[in-house]
């Protein structure tokens, strides 16, 4: 218990943190609300004016030129934010927020297959860094505030505040959580999500009707053994899909750089490739977020929860998104990962004899969890998005996919606190980018 002499310092510290977190969360939540409103507007405009796709290469080059001339360190994106959380130094430039906001809106307007999570995280991280500089916080408190910024951005943009809080802690280091930052991070994420809702923003509703409980008159139990085993089998595939997504981006990127060494011209390659793929496939289903389809019955995250089946849509979305991200289009990875996961679950459901809506839901959070190495946060996301009845299946999908995705991910600045499979030569806190190169301790670089 706190002694009487400790009460006043504790109260002052609490008020100080509230004075930092509340305005930060209000600004981040409001920024995410404006961002989501803009995405909805430009998506509708693109649906009504499909010919705007032909401007994608030019739009990509324009955004890349802006980053090339004026972006500076803002081009470091999410990995820069993670680096600053691990070791605060120069800080995250405030210009990152407007740059990524405008760049992502332009990407979606013209049809690039990108997401929105990266934008929200960068808005939250850059604003938090500016707050930390203004109030002259030390390194430890700067790290906590940056983590709160990341959490508030993700929590607000998806309407999942508890997921945002756990994600902010879990994404930093594989296998390790710093619970000392849990309360401020949770406060920021919850307030940011509340603020976003107060602006009238509504998030997509995913129709999961399957309820894994006993029928009337039977003894209630929350899992069916055979169904559980089938979900675990599917989760192996979800993990491989996570790995394919992450590896695809980081392997294609260097190839693009060899073909076109000029960085601001690289989006033109991705734009032209996207147009050619649309011509070849005869569909616009794989442009933009993919939450809803431009035409009734098309491939989309919402439609993957229906009884209709889409065998290869998940793979096509993966290809579209890898091309867009590897060539420099701004946005995020998570909503396309939702599409890949829900689409793969939809494709596997009839093969495994699993309810389509259940496996689409499991795949949606599991592929995300495997690609960002956050199985706990993504299990909670399953509960926040779909309800808690099927939590055993969500957890199974996320945990198995996490193991099967290997030591890769979309954020290479993550640290490895505990490897997924133990190695005697492992030294904690090596960056994920090094483990992808086969390096497990710094001495291996010598």
PDB file of N, CA and C in Angstrom, residues 169-259:
ATOM      1  N   UNK A 169       1.748  -2.988 -26.915  1.00  0.00           N
ATOM      2  CA  UNK A 169       2.780  -3.616 -26.091  1.00  0.00           C
ATOM      3  C   UNK A 169       3.396  -4.838 -26.776  1.00  0.00           C
ATOM      4  N   UNK A 170       2.546  -5.652 -27.400  1.00  0.00           N
ATOM      5  CA  UNK A 170       2.999  -6.935 -27.940  1.00  0.00           C
ATOM      6  C   UNK A 170       3.822  -6.791 -29.202  1.00  0.00           C
ATOM      7  N   UNK A 171       3.553  -5.752 -30.012  1.00  0.00           N
ATOM      8  CA  UNK A 171       4.224  -5.616 -31.296  1.00  0.00           C
ATOM      9  C   UNK A 171       5.695  -5.223 -31.137  1.00  0.00           C
ATOM     10  N   UNK A 172       6.073  -4.733 -29.977  1.00  0.00           N
ATOM     11  CA  UNK A 172       7.436  -4.239 -29.790  1.00  0.00           C
ATOM     12  C   UNK A 172       8.461  -5.361 -29.764  1.00  0.00           C
ATOM     13  N   UNK A 173       8.156  -6.437 -29.030  1.00  0.00           N
ATOM     14  CA  UNK A 173       9.135  -7.500 -28.823  1.00  0.00           C
ATOM     15  C   UNK A 173       8.443  -8.847 -28.833  1.00  0.00           C
ATOM     16  N   UNK A 174       8.876  -9.755 -29.696  1.00  0.00           N
ATOM     17  CA  UNK A 174       8.305 -11.091 -29.757  1.00  0.00           C
ATOM     18  C   UNK A 174       8.536 -11.821 -28.437  1.00  0.00           C
ATOM     19  N   UNK A 175       7.451 -12.326 -27.853  1.00  0.00           N
ATOM     20  CA  UNK A 175       7.570 -13.154 -26.662  1.00  0.00           C
ATOM     21  C   UNK A 175       7.747 -12.403 -25.363  1.00  0.00           C
ATOM     22  N   UNK A 176       7.593 -11.079 -25.351  1.00  0.00           N
ATOM     23  CA  UNK A 176       7.777 -10.310 -24.121  1.00  0.00           C
ATOM     24  C   UNK A 176       6.810  -9.137 -24.096  1.00  0.00           C
ATOM     25  N   UNK A 177       6.258  -8.860 -22.902  1.00  0.00           N
ATOM     26  CA  UNK A 177       5.344  -7.735 -22.719  1.00  0.00           C
ATOM     27  C   UNK A 177       5.805  -6.905 -21.522  1.00  0.00           C
ATOM     28  N   UNK A 178       5.794  -5.585 -21.674  1.00  0.00           N
ATOM     29  CA  UNK A 178       6.142  -4.671 -20.594  1.00  0.00           C
ATOM     30  C   UNK A 178       4.850  -4.147 -19.988  1.00  0.00           C
ATOM     31  N   UNK A 179       4.403  -4.785 -18.910  1.00  0.00           N
ATOM     32  CA  UNK A 179       3.117  -4.431 -18.324  1.00  0.00           C
ATOM     33  C   UNK A 179       3.136  -3.098 -17.588  1.00  0.00           C
ATOM     34  N   UNK A 180       4.306  -2.533 -17.346  1.00  0.00           N
ATOM     35  CA  UNK A 180       4.352  -1.241 -16.659  1.00  0.00           C
ATOM     36  C   UNK A 180       3.701  -0.137 -17.491  1.00  0.00           C
ATOM     37  N   UNK A 181       3.623  -0.350 -18.803  1.00  0.00           N
ATOM     38  CA  UNK A 181       3.012   0.652 -19.681  1.00  0.00           C
ATOM     39  C   UNK A 181       1.551   0.338 -19.991  1.00  0.00           C
ATOM     40  N   UNK A 182       1.011  -0.735 -19.418  1.00  0.00           N
ATOM     41  CA  UNK A 182      -0.319  -1.205 -19.818  1.00  0.00           C
ATOM     42  C   UNK A 182      -1.415  -0.175 -19.556  1.00  0.00           C
ATOM     43  N   UNK A 183      -1.446   0.425 -18.375  1.00  0.00           N
ATOM     44  CA  UNK A 183      -2.534   1.348 -18.052  1.00  0.00           C
ATOM     45  C   UNK A 183      -2.526   2.594 -18.932  1.00  0.00           C
ATOM     46  N   UNK A 184      -1.402   3.315 -19.079  1.00  0.00           N
ATOM     47  CA  UNK A 184      -1.447   4.491 -19.956  1.00  0.00           C
ATOM     48  C   UNK A 184      -1.772   4.148 -21.403  1.00  0.00           C
ATOM     49  N   UNK A 185      -1.279   3.020 -21.869  1.00  0.00           N
ATOM     50  CA  UNK A 185      -1.555   2.610 -23.245  1.00  0.00           C
ATOM     51  C   UNK A 185      -3.040   2.290 -23.422  1.00  0.00           C
ATOM     52  N   UNK A 186      -3.625   1.605 -22.434  1.00  0.00           N
ATOM     53  CA  UNK A 186      -5.051   1.269 -22.510  1.00  0.00           C
ATOM     54  C   UNK A 186      -5.918   2.524 -22.447  1.00  0.00           C
ATOM     55  N   UNK A 187      -5.562   3.453 -21.555  1.00  0.00           N
ATOM     56  CA  UNK A 187      -6.323   4.700 -21.444  1.00  0.00           C
ATOM     57  C   UNK A 187      -6.331   5.450 -22.777  1.00  0.00           C
ATOM     58  N   UNK A 188      -5.165   5.553 -23.399  1.00  0.00           N
ATOM     59  CA  UNK A 188      -5.064   6.272 -24.671  1.00  0.00           C
ATOM     60  C   UNK A 188      -5.889   5.594 -25.759  1.00  0.00           C
ATOM     61  N   UNK A 189      -5.820   4.274 -25.842  1.00  0.00           N
ATOM     62  CA  UNK A 189      -6.545   3.552 -26.891  1.00  0.00           C
ATOM     63  C   UNK A 189      -8.056   3.665 -26.706  1.00  0.00           C
ATOM     64  N   UNK A 190      -8.524   3.548 -25.470  1.00  0.00           N
ATOM     65  CA  UNK A 190      -9.966   3.609 -25.207  1.00  0.00           C
ATOM     66  C   UNK A 190     -10.512   5.006 -25.502  1.00  0.00           C
ATOM     67  N   UNK A 191      -9.792   6.039 -25.064  1.00  0.00           N
ATOM     68  CA  UNK A 191     -10.265   7.404 -25.306  1.00  0.00           C
ATOM     69  C   UNK A 191     -10.232   7.737 -26.798  1.00  0.00           C
ATOM     70  N   UNK A 192      -9.190   7.292 -27.491  1.00  0.00           N
ATOM     71  CA  UNK A 192      -9.112   7.555 -28.938  1.00  0.00           C
ATOM     72  C   UNK A 192     -10.263   6.886 -29.675  1.00  0.00           C
ATOM     73  N   UNK A 193     -10.571   5.640 -29.307  1.00  0.00           N
ATOM     74  CA  UNK A 193     -11.690   4.942 -29.951  1.00  0.00           C
ATOM     75  C   UNK A 193     -13.011   5.647 -29.645  1.00  0.00           C
ATOM     76  N   UNK A 194     -13.206   6.058 -28.393  1.00  0.00           N
ATOM     77  CA  UNK A 194     -14.417   6.787 -28.006  1.00  0.00           C
ATOM     78  C   UNK A 194     -14.541   8.078 -28.809  1.00  0.00           C
ATOM     79  N   UNK A 195     -13.428   8.780 -28.953  1.00  0.00           N
ATOM     80  CA  UNK A 195     -13.443  10.039 -29.699  1.00  0.00           C
ATOM     81  C   UNK A 195     -13.839   9.810 -31.148  1.00  0.00           C
ATOM     82  N   UNK A 196     -13.274   8.768 -31.749  1.00  0.00           N
ATOM     83  CA  UNK A 196     -13.592   8.445 -33.141  1.00  0.00           C
ATOM     84  C   UNK A 196     -15.090   8.184 -33.303  1.00  0.00           C
ATOM     85  N   UNK A 197     -15.678   7.464 -32.365  1.00  0.00           N
ATOM     86  CA  UNK A 197     -17.111   7.186 -32.429  1.00  0.00           C
ATOM     87  C   UNK A 197     -17.937   8.450 -32.235  1.00  0.00           C
ATOM     88  N   UNK A 198     -17.450   9.359 -31.398  1.00  0.00           N
ATOM     89  CA  UNK A 198     -18.204  10.589 -31.162  1.00  0.00           C
ATOM     90  C   UNK A 198     -18.326  11.438 -32.424  1.00  0.00           C
ATOM     91  N   UNK A 199     -17.428  11.259 -33.356  1.00  0.00           N
ATOM     92  CA  UNK A 199     -17.508  11.971 -34.627  1.00  0.00           C
ATOM     93  C   UNK A 199     -18.464  11.286 -35.608  1.00  0.00           C
ATOM     94  N   UNK A 200     -19.125  10.229 -35.162  1.00  0.00           N
ATOM     95  CA  UNK A 200     -20.123   9.571 -36.008  1.00  0.00           C
ATOM     96  C   UNK A 200     -19.554   8.499 -36.924  1.00  0.00           C
ATOM     97  N   UNK A 201     -18.346   8.042 -36.638  1.00  0.00           N
ATOM     98  CA  UNK A 201     -17.727   7.004 -37.467  1.00  0.00           C
ATOM     99  C   UNK A 201     -18.242   5.636 -37.039  1.00  0.00           C
ATOM    100  N   UNK A 202     -18.634   4.831 -37.999  1.00  0.00           N
ATOM    101  CA  UNK A 202     -19.108   3.474 -37.738  1.00  0.00           C
ATOM    102  C   UNK A 202     -18.209   2.489 -38.483  1.00  0.00           C
ATOM    103  N   UNK A 203     -17.851   1.420 -37.796  1.00  0.00           N
ATOM    104  CA  UNK A 203     -16.965   0.421 -38.380  1.00  0.00           C
ATOM    105  C   UNK A 203     -17.777  -0.722 -39.000  1.00  0.00           C
ATOM    106  N   UNK A 204     -17.125  -1.453 -39.894  1.00  0.00           N
ATOM    107  CA  UNK A 204     -17.790  -2.571 -40.572  1.00  0.00           C
ATOM    108  C   UNK A 204     -18.221  -3.632 -39.564  1.00  0.00           C
ATOM    109  N   UNK A 205     -19.355  -4.256 -39.833  1.00  0.00           N
ATOM    110  CA  UNK A 205     -19.870  -5.346 -39.006  1.00  0.00           C
ATOM    111  C   UNK A 205     -19.720  -6.642 -39.791  1.00  0.00           C
ATOM    112  N   UNK A 206     -19.074  -7.622 -39.173  1.00  0.00           N
ATOM    113  CA  UNK A 206     -18.813  -8.895 -39.856  1.00  0.00           C
ATOM    114  C   UNK A 206     -19.779  -9.950 -39.323  1.00  0.00           C
ATOM    115  N   UNK A 207     -20.598 -10.543 -40.208  1.00  0.00           N
ATOM    116  CA  UNK A 207     -21.700 -11.413 -39.771  1.00  0.00           C
ATOM    117  C   UNK A 207     -21.265 -12.842 -39.446  1.00  0.00           C
ATOM    118  N   UNK A 208     -20.880 -13.094 -38.195  1.00  0.00           N
ATOM    119  CA  UNK A 208     -20.550 -14.447 -37.750  1.00  0.00           C
ATOM    120  C   UNK A 208     -21.754 -14.991 -36.986  1.00  0.00           C
ATOM    121  N   UNK A 209     -22.462 -15.921 -37.604  1.00  0.00           N
ATOM    122  CA  UNK A 209     -23.659 -16.483 -36.972  1.00  0.00           C
ATOM    123  C   UNK A 209     -23.369 -17.774 -36.227  1.00  0.00           C
ATOM    124  N   UNK A 210     -22.237 -18.411 -36.523  1.00  0.00           N
ATOM    125  CA  UNK A 210     -21.902 -19.670 -35.849  1.00  0.00           C
ATOM    126  C   UNK A 210     -21.674 -19.423 -34.360  1.00  0.00           C
ATOM    127  N   UNK A 211     -22.306 -20.237 -33.525  1.00  0.00           N
ATOM    128  CA  UNK A 211     -22.136 -20.169 -32.082  1.00  0.00           C
ATOM    129  C   UNK A 211     -21.750 -21.560 -31.584  1.00  0.00           C
ATOM    130  N   UNK A 212     -20.536 -21.695 -31.134  1.00  0.00           N
ATOM    131  CA  UNK A 212     -20.033 -23.017 -30.740  1.00  0.00           C
ATOM    132  C   UNK A 212     -20.442 -23.431 -29.358  1.00  0.00           C
ATOM    133  N   UNK A 213     -21.720 -23.406 -29.053  1.00  0.00           N
ATOM    134  CA  UNK A 213     -22.224 -23.836 -27.757  1.00  0.00           C
ATOM    135  C   UNK A 213     -23.168 -25.013 -27.939  1.00  0.00           C
ATOM    136  N   UNK A 214     -23.475 -25.687 -26.863  1.00  0.00           N
ATOM    137  CA  UNK A 214     -24.327 -26.874 -26.926  1.00  0.00           C
ATOM    138  C   UNK A 214     -25.760 -26.519 -27.290  1.00  0.00           C
ATOM    139  N   UNK A 215     -26.440 -27.484 -27.855  1.00  0.00           N
ATOM    140  CA  UNK A 215     -27.859 -27.327 -28.156  1.00  0.00           C
ATOM    141  C   UNK A 215     -28.667 -27.405 -26.861  1.00  0.00           C
ATOM    142  N   UNK A 216     -29.916 -26.906 -26.889  1.00  0.00           N
ATOM    143  CA  UNK A 216     -30.753 -26.976 -25.684  1.00  0.00           C
ATOM    144  C   UNK A 216     -30.866 -28.408 -25.171  1.00  0.00           C
ATOM    145  N   UNK A 217     -30.694 -28.574 -23.865  1.00  0.00           N
ATOM    146  CA  UNK A 217     -30.789 -29.900 -23.267  1.00  0.00           C
ATOM    147  C   UNK A 217     -29.461 -30.626 -23.155  1.00  0.00           C
ATOM    148  N   UNK A 218     -28.423 -30.130 -23.813  1.00  0.00           N
ATOM    149  CA  UNK A 218     -27.111 -30.753 -23.725  1.00  0.00           C
ATOM    150  C   UNK A 218     -26.245 -30.019 -22.717  1.00  0.00           C
ATOM    151  N   UNK A 219     -25.189 -30.691 -22.267  1.00  0.00           N
ATOM    152  CA  UNK A 219     -24.255 -30.069 -21.340  1.00  0.00           C
ATOM    153  C   UNK A 219     -23.452 -29.021 -22.096  1.00  0.00           C
ATOM    154  N   UNK A 220     -23.452 -27.773 -21.634  1.00  0.00           N
ATOM    155  CA  UNK A 220     -22.750 -26.721 -22.383  1.00  0.00           C
ATOM    156  C   UNK A 220     -21.238 -26.888 -22.344  1.00  0.00           C
ATOM    157  N   UNK A 221     -20.618 -26.722 -23.477  1.00  0.00           N
ATOM    158  CA  UNK A 221     -19.161 -26.737 -23.576  1.00  0.00           C
ATOM    159  C   UNK A 221     -18.792 -25.856 -24.752  1.00  0.00           C
ATOM    160  N   UNK A 222     -17.623 -25.204 -24.667  1.00  0.00           N
ATOM    161  CA  UNK A 222     -17.315 -24.159 -25.629  1.00  0.00           C
ATOM    162  C   UNK A 222     -16.489 -24.606 -26.819  1.00  0.00           C
ATOM    163  N   UNK A 223     -16.221 -25.888 -26.970  1.00  0.00           N
ATOM    164  CA  UNK A 223     -15.419 -26.315 -28.117  1.00  0.00           C
ATOM    165  C   UNK A 223     -15.805 -27.725 -28.540  1.00  0.00           C
ATOM    166  N   UNK A 224     -15.809 -27.941 -29.836  1.00  0.00           N
ATOM    167  CA  UNK A 224     -16.014 -29.271 -30.410  1.00  0.00           C
ATOM    168  C   UNK A 224     -14.652 -29.790 -30.846  1.00  0.00           C
ATOM    169  N   UNK A 225     -14.260 -30.973 -30.376  1.00  0.00           N
ATOM    170  CA  UNK A 225     -12.899 -31.467 -30.576  1.00  0.00           C
ATOM    171  C   UNK A 225     -12.544 -31.594 -32.051  1.00  0.00           C
ATOM    172  N   UNK A 226     -13.450 -32.128 -32.861  1.00  0.00           N
ATOM    173  CA  UNK A 226     -13.155 -32.318 -34.281  1.00  0.00           C
ATOM    174  C   UNK A 226     -13.053 -30.961 -34.980  1.00  0.00           C
ATOM    175  N   UNK A 227     -13.985 -30.066 -34.670  1.00  0.00           N
ATOM    176  CA  UNK A 227     -13.945 -28.736 -35.263  1.00  0.00           C
ATOM    177  C   UNK A 227     -12.673 -27.997 -34.839  1.00  0.00           C
ATOM    178  N   UNK A 228     -12.300 -28.143 -33.597  1.00  0.00           N
ATOM    179  CA  UNK A 228     -11.079 -27.514 -33.079  1.00  0.00           C
ATOM    180  C   UNK A 228      -9.856 -27.991 -33.859  1.00  0.00           C
ATOM    181  N   UNK A 229      -9.777 -29.312 -34.119  1.00  0.00           N
ATOM    182  CA  UNK A 229      -8.651 -29.874 -34.872  1.00  0.00           C
ATOM    183  C   UNK A 229      -8.640 -29.336 -36.306  1.00  0.00           C
ATOM    184  N   UNK A 230      -9.820 -29.205 -36.909  1.00  0.00           N
ATOM    185  CA  UNK A 230      -9.894 -28.670 -38.272  1.00  0.00           C
ATOM    186  C   UNK A 230      -9.429 -27.213 -38.320  1.00  0.00           C
ATOM    187  N   UNK A 231      -9.819 -26.437 -37.318  1.00  0.00           N
ATOM    188  CA  UNK A 231      -9.375 -25.041 -37.260  1.00  0.00           C
ATOM    189  C   UNK A 231      -7.865 -24.976 -37.116  1.00  0.00           C
ATOM    190  N   UNK A 232      -7.289 -25.875 -36.315  1.00  0.00           N
ATOM    191  CA  UNK A 232      -5.836 -25.907 -36.145  1.00  0.00           C
ATOM    192  C   UNK A 232      -5.123 -26.230 -37.459  1.00  0.00           C
ATOM    193  N   UNK A 233      -5.696 -27.137 -38.244  1.00  0.00           N
ATOM    194  CA  UNK A 233      -5.121 -27.458 -39.555  1.00  0.00           C
ATOM    195  C   UNK A 233      -5.172 -26.233 -40.464  1.00  0.00           C
ATOM    196  N   UNK A 234      -6.307 -25.571 -40.479  1.00  0.00           N
ATOM    197  CA  UNK A 234      -6.432 -24.359 -41.291  1.00  0.00           C
ATOM    198  C   UNK A 234      -5.450 -23.287 -40.820  1.00  0.00           C
ATOM    199  N   UNK A 235      -5.206 -23.221 -39.513  1.00  0.00           N
ATOM    200  CA  UNK A 235      -4.315 -22.199 -38.968  1.00  0.00           C
ATOM    201  C   UNK A 235      -2.887 -22.365 -39.465  1.00  0.00           C
ATOM    202  N   UNK A 236      -2.485 -23.599 -39.754  1.00  0.00           N
ATOM    203  CA  UNK A 236      -1.162 -23.808 -40.356  1.00  0.00           C
ATOM    204  C   UNK A 236      -1.079 -23.075 -41.690  1.00  0.00           C
ATOM    205  N   UNK A 237      -2.136 -23.188 -42.485  1.00  0.00           N
ATOM    206  CA  UNK A 237      -2.180 -22.488 -43.766  1.00  0.00           C
ATOM    207  C   UNK A 237      -2.228 -20.977 -43.571  1.00  0.00           C
ATOM    208  N   UNK A 238      -2.925 -20.530 -42.542  1.00  0.00           N
ATOM    209  CA  UNK A 238      -2.967 -19.095 -42.256  1.00  0.00           C
ATOM    210  C   UNK A 238      -1.563 -18.578 -41.926  1.00  0.00           C
ATOM    211  N   UNK A 239      -0.799 -19.364 -41.164  1.00  0.00           N
ATOM    212  CA  UNK A 239       0.570 -18.962 -40.844  1.00  0.00           C
ATOM    213  C   UNK A 239       1.443 -18.880 -42.080  1.00  0.00           C
ATOM    214  N   UNK A 240       1.294 -19.849 -42.972  1.00  0.00           N
ATOM    215  CA  UNK A 240       2.071 -19.816 -44.218  1.00  0.00           C
ATOM    216  C   UNK A 240       1.673 -18.612 -45.073  1.00  0.00           C
ATOM    217  N   UNK A 241       0.386 -18.266 -45.068  1.00  0.00           N
ATOM    218  CA  UNK A 241      -0.061 -17.091 -45.826  1.00  0.00           C
ATOM    219  C   UNK A 241       0.536 -15.815 -45.236  1.00  0.00           C
ATOM    220  N   UNK A 242       0.609 -15.732 -43.909  1.00  0.00           N
ATOM    221  CA  UNK A 242       1.251 -14.577 -43.257  1.00  0.00           C
ATOM    222  C   UNK A 242       2.691 -14.445 -43.705  1.00  0.00           C
ATOM    223  N   UNK A 243       3.385 -15.572 -43.713  1.00  0.00           N
ATOM    224  CA  UNK A 243       4.799 -15.563 -44.099  1.00  0.00           C
ATOM    225  C   UNK A 243       4.950 -15.189 -45.566  1.00  0.00           C
ATOM    226  N   UNK A 244       4.095 -15.719 -46.419  1.00  0.00           N
ATOM    227  CA  UNK A 244       4.178 -15.407 -47.848  1.00  0.00           C
ATOM    228  C   UNK A 244       3.961 -13.921 -48.093  1.00  0.00           C
ATOM    229  N   UNK A 245       3.048 -13.329 -47.349  1.00  0.00           N
ATOM    230  CA  UNK A 245       2.771 -11.900 -47.500  1.00  0.00           C
ATOM    231  C   UNK A 245       4.004 -11.074 -47.122  1.00  0.00           C
ATOM    232  N   UNK A 246       4.526 -11.318 -45.928  1.00  0.00           N
ATOM    233  CA  UNK A 246       5.674 -10.537 -45.453  1.00  0.00           C
ATOM    234  C   UNK A 246       6.900 -10.747 -46.324  1.00  0.00           C
ATOM    235  N   UNK A 247       7.180 -11.996 -46.655  1.00  0.00           N
ATOM    236  CA  UNK A 247       8.355 -12.297 -47.484  1.00  0.00           C
ATOM    237  C   UNK A 247       8.183 -11.724 -48.888  1.00  0.00           C
ATOM    238  N   UNK A 248       6.948 -11.747 -49.389  1.00  0.00           N
ATOM    239  CA  UNK A 248       6.709 -11.215 -50.724  1.00  0.00           C
ATOM    240  C   UNK A 248       7.072  -9.749 -50.819  1.00  0.00           C
ATOM    241  N   UNK A 249       6.682  -8.961 -49.811  1.00  0.00           N
ATOM    242  CA  UNK A 249       6.988  -7.525 -49.825  1.00  0.00           C
ATOM    243  C   UNK A 249       8.491  -7.290 -49.762  1.00  0.00           C
ATOM    244  N   UNK A 250       9.173  -7.996 -48.869  1.00  0.00           N
ATOM    245  CA  UNK A 250      10.590  -7.715 -48.660  1.00  0.00           C
ATOM    246  C   UNK A 250      11.496  -8.361 -49.706  1.00  0.00           C
ATOM    247  N   UNK A 251      10.992  -9.321 -50.431  1.00  0.00           N
ATOM    248  CA  UNK A 251      11.796  -9.895 -51.520  1.00  0.00           C
ATOM    249  C   UNK A 251      11.559  -9.162 -52.836  1.00  0.00           C
ATOM    250  N   UNK A 252      10.340  -8.688 -53.054  1.00  0.00           N
ATOM    251  CA  UNK A 252      10.059  -7.971 -54.291  1.00  0.00           C
ATOM    252  C   UNK A 252      10.667  -6.564 -54.253  1.00  0.00           C
ATOM    253  N   UNK A 253      10.721  -5.953 -53.083  1.00  0.00           N
ATOM    254  CA  UNK A 253      11.251  -4.602 -52.967  1.00  0.00           C
ATOM    255  C   UNK A 253      12.634  -4.432 -53.582  1.00  0.00           C
ATOM    256  N   UNK A 254      13.629  -5.272 -53.212  1.00  0.00           N
ATOM    257  CA  UNK A 254      14.957  -5.152 -53.822  1.00  0.00           C
ATOM    258  C   UNK A 254      14.960  -5.385 -55.328  1.00  0.00           C
ATOM    259  N   UNK A 255      14.073  -6.246 -55.809  1.00  0.00           N
ATOM    260  CA  UNK A 255      13.982  -6.478 -57.257  1.00  0.00           C
ATOM    261  C   UNK A 255      13.532  -5.207 -57.961  1.00  0.00           C
ATOM    262  N   UNK A 256      12.547  -4.547 -57.398  1.00  0.00           N
ATOM    263  CA  UNK A 256      12.061  -3.286 -57.977  1.00  0.00           C
ATOM    264  C   UNK A 256      13.172  -2.243 -57.982  1.00  0.00           C
ATOM    265  N   UNK A 257      13.952  -2.191 -56.913  1.00  0.00           N
ATOM    266  CA  UNK A 257      15.037  -1.212 -56.825  1.00  0.00           C
ATOM    267  C   UNK A 257      16.120  -1.462 -57.872  1.00  0.00           C
ATOM    268  N   UNK A 258      16.360  -2.730 -58.195  1.00  0.00           N
ATOM    269  CA  UNK A 258      17.339  -3.040 -59.245  1.00  0.00           C
ATOM    270  C   UNK A 258      16.816  -2.639 -60.616  1.00  0.00           C
ATOM    271  N   UNK A 259      15.516  -2.892 -60.830  1.00  0.00           N
ATOM    272  CA  UNK A 259      14.918  -2.535 -62.120  1.00  0.00           C
ATOM    273  C   UNK A 259      14.879  -1.019 -62.286  1.00  0.00           C
TER     274      UNK A 259
END
